[in-house]
């Protein structure tokens, strides 16, 4: 018997209480007293002393005389609901009752009822709503009308389902408030002028402003996303071009509108037209409505009710948009065949079903597999189990899988190097005893996430078909596979269907520690279809046992004291990326055995304490990072900030050891300043400092920019960001010129996807990752404001000032000292003179400029040294002369006045 489980946020759709339900949003219970306050706000607007005495032409539906405000508000509310958008809910249409006092013929009193379908034109009309024909060319009157129009937008404040659209409409009214051209322009042109002036965020929220063809394009984009998703969820359904052709036919259109070619592509138009022609003769709207409703109900049973509502909303909007072409969207005057009502009736019928047992079941039911006698127990192959150390939960799961005859469905969640690969090998050996001789197939998340929705689902199906009844399928990083990118939910749904329907499908999923919670949050039914087994990081005893086993396999021996010392070193050793736990032991043992062979010359040496490496992971530079920080030229304010960060980190550790629970401060930073002001150098030192304090496991730095994080095609950006974060785990991810991820005025740029992915990964890996974003100060202000999650995560900002001339000279001298070059008398003075004539525009390189100057001087020295044919004295090679420095670049006439200060104005 099918039982339909509703998402919590959609349950109010089916409550018998006042609920306004926009399919584009979510159901909203109308608060007690809200309609009364809304009526009061309407009354205040109608009696506004600025327009109360106005007389406007209006439709016959409104009581005369009228100043146009009630009709303006009515049309505004319809627009805010969305052009031809679907609206439902129990008693939800009561919101329209706020206009009853102003109607020529008020309707009957409102009574509770279900409203399965309400969709109306909702056309874009501002600002002509409140400009009566009698206003003429009176600019003062028109200015008043614009002011009142802005205040009318606030009447609907608090109506939650349309609040985002209301805010953007208010912004548009405010932006046009001071436009003098609007005071003289013809009234019938103002709506289009205001729409063209809308900024990108407003257009995204109010897509109707893009015009009739733009609105069709926006709807098609939505259908191109949601239709393949539902098709994958159900396992069948029309191709997207067939679905659009049927929607055109259901709208009663004999021809496919040519605007589809502009809104989509010419190829898509051709395919839609081809399907339209082939279907037109036998198309029956009633049949299409009923079959489409059944298709959506099947998707709902799979847990896709939100997606079904989105599909219906887009289908209804497309019907209205196509019917209104070349003008604004409007629904057909006859029957609308989009199956909103049919779908809702079917869903309510499913929710109302009450299972009744049939007496025949007890007479003829056969025992289910779980009720039959358990099969004889088969032990897990001992060699495989012996390779897994200290993971009792995993060993138990493997042993029980070997004893079972059912399908293997295990999810192993744990850190790198804790036996997940060995578990896969063990289960493959189990399947060999059942005749599955072929090796496992590994499918990593990256192969799935880089594809489109349909491509990802198709790849998963191919791999499942290839493995069913033959071999084990291993899904690597299942958490990312089902939660990242557009394809995640569709992949999760397809996988769940396979687990429910394929009895000979054996699968192991693996993910990092605690990431099984991500799978549960994405699809709890899918998560519960697996037996979840968790592994843990190695402790000293586990390190001891694995080290002893590893050196024995490498053909070496060790006494107890050496093995114990190795275990102690491994516990305290800094892991690096995937070099941890078992992988760390392996690398450690290999190096120890090689050292022992080199020391003893024996084929089977005995490893001693002297052969054990102190560090195997590599990582940050040697030396004291605090000393290196102190040695930096200038940057006193920056040094003080970093010292403060280090002190906070030490204090946090002391509080933690004392049992004081204080939330740790944010460890992500925004570095602002011009090029060459040591931002990368300080980030590298910060990584080493945090590693020395135990806050980062490796302390390395990974430097990236936009080109490393933003792809050119859909679906490829998130994998690039994940790869960069994975390289930086344990250290610092330094994003130079981070503001390039959010180009000004490019709301649809893939950089925003990179930012959203980065914000999520920063949260996922907050315990062992520091992200530093860097760039010019004003650009970074704009960047941090481009995403609501950025400003809070980069609450710590460090400003890197430009170097003074004296500091730049000191940098030049320090470069020479580190290189082993001696500066002859006069060189420093020549550097100082050159700096006095160097303009300081935004592109001035600060420390980089000094390095470039030094390198150019070395080049001129090379020409001088090689000009003669005789031997060159070693002292001459080590000495830089004043003439080796290039001549100062002449200043242009517009820069002469700034030469004394060295700043470019």
PDB file of C-alpha atoms in Angstrom, residues 137-259:
ATOM      1  CA  UNK A 137       1.475  67.159 -18.537  1.00  0.00           C
ATOM      2  CA  UNK A 138       1.336  68.414 -14.978  1.00  0.00           C
ATOM      3  CA  UNK A 139       4.841  67.422 -13.749  1.00  0.00           C
ATOM      4  CA  UNK A 140       4.073  68.274 -10.112  1.00  0.00           C
ATOM      5  CA  UNK A 141       1.055  65.982 -10.153  1.00  0.00           C
ATOM      6  CA  UNK A 142       3.089  63.247 -11.812  1.00  0.00           C
ATOM      7  CA  UNK A 143       5.877  63.628  -9.249  1.00  0.00           C
ATOM      8  CA  UNK A 144       3.274  63.165  -6.511  1.00  0.00           C
ATOM      9  CA  UNK A 145       1.959  60.082  -8.297  1.00  0.00           C
ATOM     10  CA  UNK A 146       5.425  58.526  -8.287  1.00  0.00           C
ATOM     11  CA  UNK A 147       5.857  59.255  -4.584  1.00  0.00           C
ATOM     12  CA  UNK A 148       2.510  57.685  -3.746  1.00  0.00           C
ATOM     13  CA  UNK A 149       3.253  54.707  -5.982  1.00  0.00           C
ATOM     14  CA  UNK A 150       6.355  53.970  -3.907  1.00  0.00           C
ATOM     15  CA  UNK A 151       4.321  54.110  -0.681  1.00  0.00           C
ATOM     16  CA  UNK A 152       1.732  51.727  -2.134  1.00  0.00           C
ATOM     17  CA  UNK A 153       4.398  49.028  -2.471  1.00  0.00           C
ATOM     18  CA  UNK A 154       4.721  49.042   1.318  1.00  0.00           C
ATOM     19  CA  UNK A 155       1.025  48.263   1.781  1.00  0.00           C
ATOM     20  CA  UNK A 156       1.848  44.581   1.159  1.00  0.00           C
ATOM     21  CA  UNK A 157       4.783  44.425   3.557  1.00  0.00           C
ATOM     22  CA  UNK A 158       4.573  41.262   5.628  1.00  0.00           C
ATOM     23  CA  UNK A 159       2.852  39.182   2.933  1.00  0.00           C
ATOM     24  CA  UNK A 160       5.655  36.648   3.119  1.00  0.00           C
ATOM     25  CA  UNK A 161       5.271  34.691  -0.167  1.00  0.00           C
ATOM     26  CA  UNK A 162       5.739  37.878  -2.215  1.00  0.00           C
ATOM     27  CA  UNK A 163       8.085  39.774   0.102  1.00  0.00           C
ATOM     28  CA  UNK A 164      11.205  39.289  -2.033  1.00  0.00           C
ATOM     29  CA  UNK A 165       9.401  40.529  -5.139  1.00  0.00           C
ATOM     30  CA  UNK A 166       7.900  43.441  -3.193  1.00  0.00           C
ATOM     31  CA  UNK A 167      11.335  44.571  -1.987  1.00  0.00           C
ATOM     32  CA  UNK A 168      12.735  44.573  -5.534  1.00  0.00           C
ATOM     33  CA  UNK A 169       9.715  46.508  -6.820  1.00  0.00           C
ATOM     34  CA  UNK A 170      10.281  49.070  -4.057  1.00  0.00           C
ATOM     35  CA  UNK A 171      13.939  49.409  -5.083  1.00  0.00           C
ATOM     36  CA  UNK A 172      12.912  50.027  -8.679  1.00  0.00           C
ATOM     37  CA  UNK A 173      10.476  52.750  -7.602  1.00  0.00           C
ATOM     38  CA  UNK A 174      13.198  54.381  -5.495  1.00  0.00           C
ATOM     39  CA  UNK A 175      15.755  54.303  -8.312  1.00  0.00           C
ATOM     40  CA  UNK A 176      13.338  56.113 -10.642  1.00  0.00           C
ATOM     41  CA  UNK A 177      12.136  58.599  -8.041  1.00  0.00           C
ATOM     42  CA  UNK A 178      14.380  61.434  -9.197  1.00  0.00           C
ATOM     43  CA  UNK A 179      14.290  60.790 -12.932  1.00  0.00           C
ATOM     44  CA  UNK A 180      13.234  64.053 -14.585  1.00  0.00           C
ATOM     45  CA  UNK A 181      12.535  62.396 -17.944  1.00  0.00           C
ATOM     46  CA  UNK A 182       9.701  60.404 -16.357  1.00  0.00           C
ATOM     47  CA  UNK A 183       7.911  63.660 -15.594  1.00  0.00           C
ATOM     48  CA  UNK A 184       7.588  64.482 -19.305  1.00  0.00           C
ATOM     49  CA  UNK A 185       7.459  61.077 -21.038  1.00  0.00           C
ATOM     50  CA  UNK A 186       4.176  59.691 -22.443  1.00  0.00           C
ATOM     51  CA  UNK A 187       2.399  57.597 -19.846  1.00  0.00           C
ATOM     52  CA  UNK A 188       2.150  54.528 -22.080  1.00  0.00           C
ATOM     53  CA  UNK A 189       5.967  54.363 -22.449  1.00  0.00           C
ATOM     54  CA  UNK A 190       6.839  54.531 -18.766  1.00  0.00           C
ATOM     55  CA  UNK A 191       6.350  50.844 -17.946  1.00  0.00           C
ATOM     56  CA  UNK A 192       8.830  49.800 -20.621  1.00  0.00           C
ATOM     57  CA  UNK A 193      11.328  52.507 -19.634  1.00  0.00           C
ATOM     58  CA  UNK A 194      11.253  51.449 -15.998  1.00  0.00           C
ATOM     59  CA  UNK A 195      11.636  47.786 -16.949  1.00  0.00           C
ATOM     60  CA  UNK A 196      14.674  48.564 -19.100  1.00  0.00           C
ATOM     61  CA  UNK A 197      16.214  50.473 -16.188  1.00  0.00           C
ATOM     62  CA  UNK A 198      15.899  47.516 -13.787  1.00  0.00           C
ATOM     63  CA  UNK A 199      19.214  46.175 -12.475  1.00  0.00           C
ATOM     64  CA  UNK A 200      20.218  42.501 -12.657  1.00  0.00           C
ATOM     65  CA  UNK A 201      19.043  41.466  -9.131  1.00  0.00           C
ATOM     66  CA  UNK A 202      15.656  43.044  -9.788  1.00  0.00           C
ATOM     67  CA  UNK A 203      15.339  41.295 -13.151  1.00  0.00           C
ATOM     68  CA  UNK A 204      16.177  37.947 -11.566  1.00  0.00           C
ATOM     69  CA  UNK A 205      13.432  38.393  -8.979  1.00  0.00           C
ATOM     70  CA  UNK A 206      10.913  40.026 -11.337  1.00  0.00           C
ATOM     71  CA  UNK A 207      11.532  38.223 -14.657  1.00  0.00           C
ATOM     72  CA  UNK A 208       8.380  39.757 -16.177  1.00  0.00           C
ATOM     73  CA  UNK A 209      10.389  42.979 -16.578  1.00  0.00           C
ATOM     74  CA  UNK A 210      12.431  41.334 -19.319  1.00  0.00           C
ATOM     75  CA  UNK A 211       9.483  41.636 -21.706  1.00  0.00           C
ATOM     76  CA  UNK A 212       7.298  38.985 -23.366  1.00  0.00           C
ATOM     77  CA  UNK A 213      10.137  37.114 -25.106  1.00  0.00           C
ATOM     78  CA  UNK A 214      12.456  37.446 -22.116  1.00  0.00           C
ATOM     79  CA  UNK A 215       9.766  36.002 -19.849  1.00  0.00           C
ATOM     80  CA  UNK A 216       9.324  33.031 -22.199  1.00  0.00           C
ATOM     81  CA  UNK A 217      13.114  32.503 -22.125  1.00  0.00           C
ATOM     82  CA  UNK A 218      13.117  32.584 -18.307  1.00  0.00           C
ATOM     83  CA  UNK A 219      10.307  30.007 -18.185  1.00  0.00           C
ATOM     84  CA  UNK A 220      12.050  27.733 -20.704  1.00  0.00           C
ATOM     85  CA  UNK A 221      15.211  27.850 -18.600  1.00  0.00           C
ATOM     86  CA  UNK A 222      13.168  26.631 -15.648  1.00  0.00           C
ATOM     87  CA  UNK A 223      11.557  23.837 -17.649  1.00  0.00           C
ATOM     88  CA  UNK A 224      14.923  22.794 -19.040  1.00  0.00           C
ATOM     89  CA  UNK A 225      16.071  22.288 -15.448  1.00  0.00           C
ATOM     90  CA  UNK A 226      13.012  20.756 -13.819  1.00  0.00           C
ATOM     91  CA  UNK A 227      11.669  18.499 -16.606  1.00  0.00           C
ATOM     92  CA  UNK A 228      14.808  16.307 -17.024  1.00  0.00           C
ATOM     93  CA  UNK A 229      15.025  16.132 -13.222  1.00  0.00           C
ATOM     94  CA  UNK A 230      11.484  14.749 -12.923  1.00  0.00           C
ATOM     95  CA  UNK A 231      12.007  12.500 -15.932  1.00  0.00           C
ATOM     96  CA  UNK A 232      14.988  10.963 -14.165  1.00  0.00           C
ATOM     97  CA  UNK A 233      13.033  10.674 -10.902  1.00  0.00           C
ATOM     98  CA  UNK A 234      10.147   8.787 -12.522  1.00  0.00           C
ATOM     99  CA  UNK A 235      12.255   6.782 -14.930  1.00  0.00           C
ATOM    100  CA  UNK A 236      10.229   7.747 -17.989  1.00  0.00           C
ATOM    101  CA  UNK A 237       8.489  10.712 -19.576  1.00  0.00           C
ATOM    102  CA  UNK A 238       8.736  12.870 -22.658  1.00  0.00           C
ATOM    103  CA  UNK A 239      11.931  14.474 -23.885  1.00  0.00           C
ATOM    104  CA  UNK A 240      11.952  18.202 -23.145  1.00  0.00           C
ATOM    105  CA  UNK A 241      11.167  19.205 -26.754  1.00  0.00           C
ATOM    106  CA  UNK A 242       8.201  16.804 -26.839  1.00  0.00           C
ATOM    107  CA  UNK A 243       6.938  18.174 -23.525  1.00  0.00           C
ATOM    108  CA  UNK A 244       7.097  21.763 -24.825  1.00  0.00           C
ATOM    109  CA  UNK A 245       5.336  20.770 -28.053  1.00  0.00           C
ATOM    110  CA  UNK A 246       2.508  19.230 -26.013  1.00  0.00           C
ATOM    111  CA  UNK A 247       2.269  22.316 -23.816  1.00  0.00           C
ATOM    112  CA  UNK A 248       1.914  24.434 -26.985  1.00  0.00           C
ATOM    113  CA  UNK A 249      -0.847  22.126 -28.210  1.00  0.00           C
ATOM    114  CA  UNK A 250      -2.569  22.143 -24.823  1.00  0.00           C
ATOM    115  CA  UNK A 251      -2.556  25.944 -24.983  1.00  0.00           C
ATOM    116  CA  UNK A 252      -4.631  25.650 -28.162  1.00  0.00           C
ATOM    117  CA  UNK A 253      -1.964  27.002 -30.503  1.00  0.00           C
ATOM    118  CA  UNK A 254      -2.037  25.761 -34.090  1.00  0.00           C
ATOM    119  CA  UNK A 255       1.521  26.957 -34.721  1.00  0.00           C
ATOM    120  CA  UNK A 256       4.636  27.037 -32.558  1.00  0.00           C
ATOM    121  CA  UNK A 257       5.409  30.710 -31.828  1.00  0.00           C
ATOM    122  CA  UNK A 258       8.583  31.839 -33.581  1.00  0.00           C
ATOM    123  CA  UNK A 259       9.593  33.634 -30.362  1.00  0.00           C
TER     124      UNK A 259
END
